[in-house]
PDB file of C-alpha atoms in Angstrom:
ATOM      1  CA  MET Y   1       0.000   0.000   0.000  1.00  0.00           C
ATOM      2  CA  SER Y   2       1.535   3.319  -1.024  1.00  0.00           C
ATOM      3  CA  ASN Y   3       1.385   6.366   1.223  1.00  0.00           C
ATOM      4  CA  ASP Y   4      -1.171   7.926  -1.141  1.00  0.00           C
ATOM      5  CA  VAL Y   5      -4.131   5.958   0.189  1.00  0.00           C
ATOM      6  CA  VAL Y   6      -6.724   8.101  -1.573  1.00  0.00           C
ATOM      7  CA  ILE Y   7      -6.549   9.853  -4.931  1.00  0.00           C
ATOM      8  CA  ILE Y   8      -8.016  13.338  -5.217  1.00  0.00           C
ATOM      9  CA  THR Y   9      -8.756  14.584  -8.723  1.00  0.00           C
ATOM     10  CA  GLU Y  10      -7.859  18.088  -9.801  1.00  0.00           C
ATOM     11  CA  ALA Y  11     -11.577  19.043  -9.860  1.00  0.00           C
ATOM     12  CA  ALA Y  12     -11.983  17.853  -6.245  1.00  0.00           C
ATOM     13  CA  ALA Y  13      -8.799  19.667  -5.206  1.00  0.00           C
ATOM     14  CA  LEU Y  14     -10.048  22.944  -6.714  1.00  0.00           C
ATOM     15  CA  GLN Y  15     -13.350  22.592  -4.834  1.00  0.00           C
ATOM     16  CA  ILE Y  16     -11.575  21.735  -1.554  1.00  0.00           C
ATOM     17  CA  LYS Y  17      -9.312  24.801  -1.945  1.00  0.00           C
ATOM     18  CA  GLU Y  18     -12.407  26.932  -2.600  1.00  0.00           C
ATOM     19  CA  MET Y  19     -14.045  25.549   0.574  1.00  0.00           C
ATOM     20  CA  MET Y  20     -10.854  26.204   2.573  1.00  0.00           C
ATOM     21  CA  LYS Y  21     -10.882  29.816   1.390  1.00  0.00           C
ATOM     22  CA  HIS Y  22     -14.612  30.235   2.084  1.00  0.00           C
ATOM     23  CA  ASN Y  23     -14.255  28.788   5.608  1.00  0.00           C
ATOM     24  CA  GLU Y  24     -10.999  30.680   6.316  1.00  0.00           C
ATOM     25  CA  GLU Y  25      -9.178  27.358   6.595  1.00  0.00           C
ATOM     26  CA  GLU Y  26      -6.313  28.056   4.170  1.00  0.00           C
ATOM     27  CA  GLY Y  27      -3.347  25.933   5.148  1.00  0.00           C
ATOM     28  CA  ALA Y  28      -5.550  23.337   6.848  1.00  0.00           C
ATOM     29  CA  LEU Y  29      -5.075  19.616   6.271  1.00  0.00           C
ATOM     30  CA  LEU Y  30      -7.834  17.526   4.676  1.00  0.00           C
ATOM     31  CA  ARG Y  31      -8.772  14.516   6.811  1.00  0.00           C
ATOM     32  CA  VAL Y  32     -10.452  11.624   4.978  1.00  0.00           C
ATOM     33  CA  SER Y  33     -11.963   9.092   7.354  1.00  0.00           C
ATOM     34  CA  VAL Y  34     -14.328   6.162   7.799  1.00  0.00           C
ATOM     35  CA  LYS Y  35     -16.928   5.910  10.541  1.00  0.00           C
ATOM     36  CA  GLY Y  36     -19.700   3.499  11.449  1.00  0.00           C
ATOM     37  CA  GLY Y  37     -23.210   4.269  10.220  1.00  0.00           C
ATOM     38  CA  GLY Y  38     -25.116   4.839   7.017  1.00  0.00           C
ATOM     39  CA  CYS Y  39     -27.431   2.287   5.436  1.00  0.00           C
ATOM     40  CA  SER Y  40     -24.554  -0.023   4.390  1.00  0.00           C
ATOM     41  CA  GLY Y  41     -22.669   0.101   7.712  1.00  0.00           C
ATOM     42  CA  LEU Y  42     -19.792   2.521   7.070  1.00  0.00           C
ATOM     43  CA  SER Y  43     -19.712   6.096   5.876  1.00  0.00           C
ATOM     44  CA  TYR Y  44     -17.047   8.474   4.639  1.00  0.00           C
ATOM     45  CA  GLY Y  45     -15.968  11.601   6.426  1.00  0.00           C
ATOM     46  CA  MET Y  46     -14.037  14.577   5.071  1.00  0.00           C
ATOM     47  CA  GLY Y  47     -13.104  17.606   7.092  1.00  0.00           C
ATOM     48  CA  PHE Y  48     -10.387  20.090   7.886  1.00  0.00           C
ATOM     49  CA  ASP Y  49      -7.763  19.397  10.537  1.00  0.00           C
ATOM     50  CA  HIS Y  50      -4.749  21.306  11.828  1.00  0.00           C
ATOM     51  CA  GLU Y  51      -2.706  18.541  13.414  1.00  0.00           C
ATOM     52  CA  VAL Y  52      -0.933  15.432  12.122  1.00  0.00           C
ATOM     53  CA  LYS Y  53      -1.347  12.694  14.721  1.00  0.00           C
ATOM     54  CA  GLU Y  54       1.036   9.785  15.293  1.00  0.00           C
ATOM     55  CA  GLU Y  55      -1.500   7.322  13.845  1.00  0.00           C
ATOM     56  CA  ASP Y  56      -1.910   9.308  10.586  1.00  0.00           C
ATOM     57  CA  LEU Y  57      -0.584   8.752   7.103  1.00  0.00           C
ATOM     58  CA  HIS Y  58       0.247  12.169   5.634  1.00  0.00           C
ATOM     59  CA  PHE Y  59       0.630  12.891   1.895  1.00  0.00           C
ATOM     60  CA  ALA Y  60      -0.037  15.697  -0.577  1.00  0.00           C
ATOM     61  CA  GLN Y  61      -1.842  15.922  -3.930  1.00  0.00           C
ATOM     62  CA  HIS Y  62      -2.620  19.006  -6.059  1.00  0.00           C
ATOM     63  CA  GLY Y  63      -1.270  21.234  -3.296  1.00  0.00           C
ATOM     64  CA  ILE Y  64      -3.532  19.766  -0.600  1.00  0.00           C
ATOM     65  CA  GLN Y  65      -2.131  18.074   2.508  1.00  0.00           C
ATOM     66  CA  ILE Y  66      -4.165  14.907   3.189  1.00  0.00           C
ATOM     67  CA  LEU Y  67      -4.456  12.840   6.381  1.00  0.00           C
ATOM     68  CA  VAL Y  68      -5.766   9.285   6.716  1.00  0.00           C
ATOM     69  CA  ASN Y  69      -5.736   7.355   9.987  1.00  0.00           C
ATOM     70  CA  LYS Y  70      -3.656   4.153   9.621  1.00  0.00           C
ATOM     71  CA  GLU Y  71      -6.666   2.078  10.785  1.00  0.00           C
ATOM     72  CA  ASP Y  72      -8.810   3.501   7.946  1.00  0.00           C
ATOM     73  CA  ALA Y  73      -6.068   3.123   5.321  1.00  0.00           C
ATOM     74  CA  PRO Y  74      -6.814  -0.502   4.272  1.00  0.00           C
ATOM     75  CA  ILE Y  75     -10.532   0.335   3.917  1.00  0.00           C
ATOM     76  CA  LEU Y  76      -9.813   3.481   1.858  1.00  0.00           C
ATOM     77  CA  ASN Y  77      -6.815   2.225  -0.157  1.00  0.00           C
ATOM     78  CA  GLY Y  78      -7.258   3.143  -3.838  1.00  0.00           C
ATOM     79  CA  THR Y  79     -10.324   5.335  -3.205  1.00  0.00           C
ATOM     80  CA  LYS Y  80     -10.796   8.122  -5.754  1.00  0.00           C
ATOM     81  CA  ILE Y  81     -12.462  11.377  -4.700  1.00  0.00           C
ATOM     82  CA  ASP Y  82     -13.800  13.545  -7.525  1.00  0.00           C
ATOM     83  CA  TYR Y  83     -16.056  16.581  -7.769  1.00  0.00           C
ATOM     84  CA  LYS Y  84     -18.821  16.672 -10.374  1.00  0.00           C
ATOM     85  CA  GLN Y  85     -20.902  19.687 -11.333  1.00  0.00           C
ATOM     86  CA  SER Y  86     -24.373  19.169 -12.821  1.00  0.00           C
ATOM     87  CA  MET Y  87     -27.611  21.066 -13.400  1.00  0.00           C
ATOM     88  CA  MET Y  88     -28.701  19.916  -9.928  1.00  0.00           C
ATOM     89  CA  GLY Y  89     -25.596  21.403  -8.294  1.00  0.00           C
ATOM     90  CA  GLY Y  90     -22.242  19.903  -7.470  1.00  0.00           C
ATOM     91  CA  GLY Y  91     -21.003  17.240  -5.167  1.00  0.00           C
ATOM     92  CA  PHE Y  92     -18.094  15.010  -4.278  1.00  0.00           C
ATOM     93  CA  THR Y  93     -18.131  11.469  -5.645  1.00  0.00           C
ATOM     94  CA  ILE Y  94     -16.244   8.680  -3.907  1.00  0.00           C
ATOM     95  CA  ASP Y  95     -15.204   5.548  -5.789  1.00  0.00           C
ATOM     96  CA  ASN Y  96     -13.850   2.939  -3.387  1.00  0.00           C
ATOM     97  CA  PRO Y  97     -12.615  -0.288  -5.058  1.00  0.00           C
ATOM     98  CA  ASN Y  98     -12.896  -2.062  -1.672  1.00  0.00           C
ATOM     99  CA  ALA Y  99     -16.637  -1.405  -1.278  1.00  0.00           C
ATOM    100  CA  ILE Y 100     -18.828  -4.454  -1.954  1.00  0.00           C
ATOM    101  CA  ALA Y 101     -22.123  -2.715  -1.126  1.00  0.00           C
ATOM    102  CA  SER Y 102     -23.181   0.904  -1.081  1.00  0.00           C
ATOM    103  CA  CYS Y 103     -26.321   3.029  -0.802  1.00  0.00           C
ATOM    104  CA  GLY Y 104     -27.805   5.327  -3.384  1.00  0.00           C
ATOM    105  CA  CYS Y 105     -26.459   8.303  -1.427  1.00  0.00           C
ATOM    106  CA  GLY Y 106     -22.908   7.142  -2.204  1.00  0.00           C
ATOM    107  CA  SER Y 107     -21.553   8.053   1.206  1.00  0.00           C
ATOM    108  CA  SER Y 108     -22.314   4.723   2.882  1.00  0.00           C
ATOM    109  CA  PHE Y 109     -20.631   1.418   2.066  1.00  0.00           C
ATOM    110  CA  ARG Y 110     -19.140  -1.783   3.460  1.00  0.00           C
ATOM    111  CA  THR Y 111     -16.132  -3.879   2.518  1.00  0.00           C
ATOM    112  CA  ALA Y 112     -15.623  -7.625   2.561  1.00  0.00           C
ATOM    113  CA  THR Y 113     -13.795  -7.406   5.904  1.00  0.00           C
ATOM    114  CA  THR Y 114     -15.387  -4.362   7.555  1.00  0.00           C
ATOM    115  CA  THR Y 115     -19.162  -4.100   7.824  1.00  0.00           C
ATOM    116  CA  GLY Y 116     -19.670  -1.308  10.372  1.00  0.00           C
ATOM    117  CA  THR Y 117     -23.095  -0.781  11.928  1.00  0.00           C
ATOM    118  CA  PRO Y 118     -25.922  -0.225   9.420  1.00  0.00           C
ATOM    119  CA  GLU Y 119     -28.581   2.357  10.263  1.00  0.00           C
ATOM    120  CA  GLU Y 120     -31.773   3.508   8.600  1.00  0.00           C
ATOM    121  CA  CYS Y 121     -31.171   6.001   5.785  1.00  0.00           C
TER     122      CYS Y 121
END
């Protein structure tokens, strides 16, 4: 597994930088995480952080510093985060090659080895 656990497209990076600027978070780190919940058992989390912890993998793409907890790394390995704009607005898309089931919302999933705790959508 390379250090670059997740791949962020240029379109996603531009949107993340725009959000950092809007939220006065320039220079923040992007944390990509996995938590229990969602209709398939696991859900993705993305947010801004200001501290690299001992249990984090830390890498950069398109000028964005990215953090992934080492425990989440096997679940997220190879995941591609993109940003798509449509007539209905824009949104991040997450393509995780490890997911064996996911909901229509696209933010909930499970893998062969990690099921999480499913909830009602």
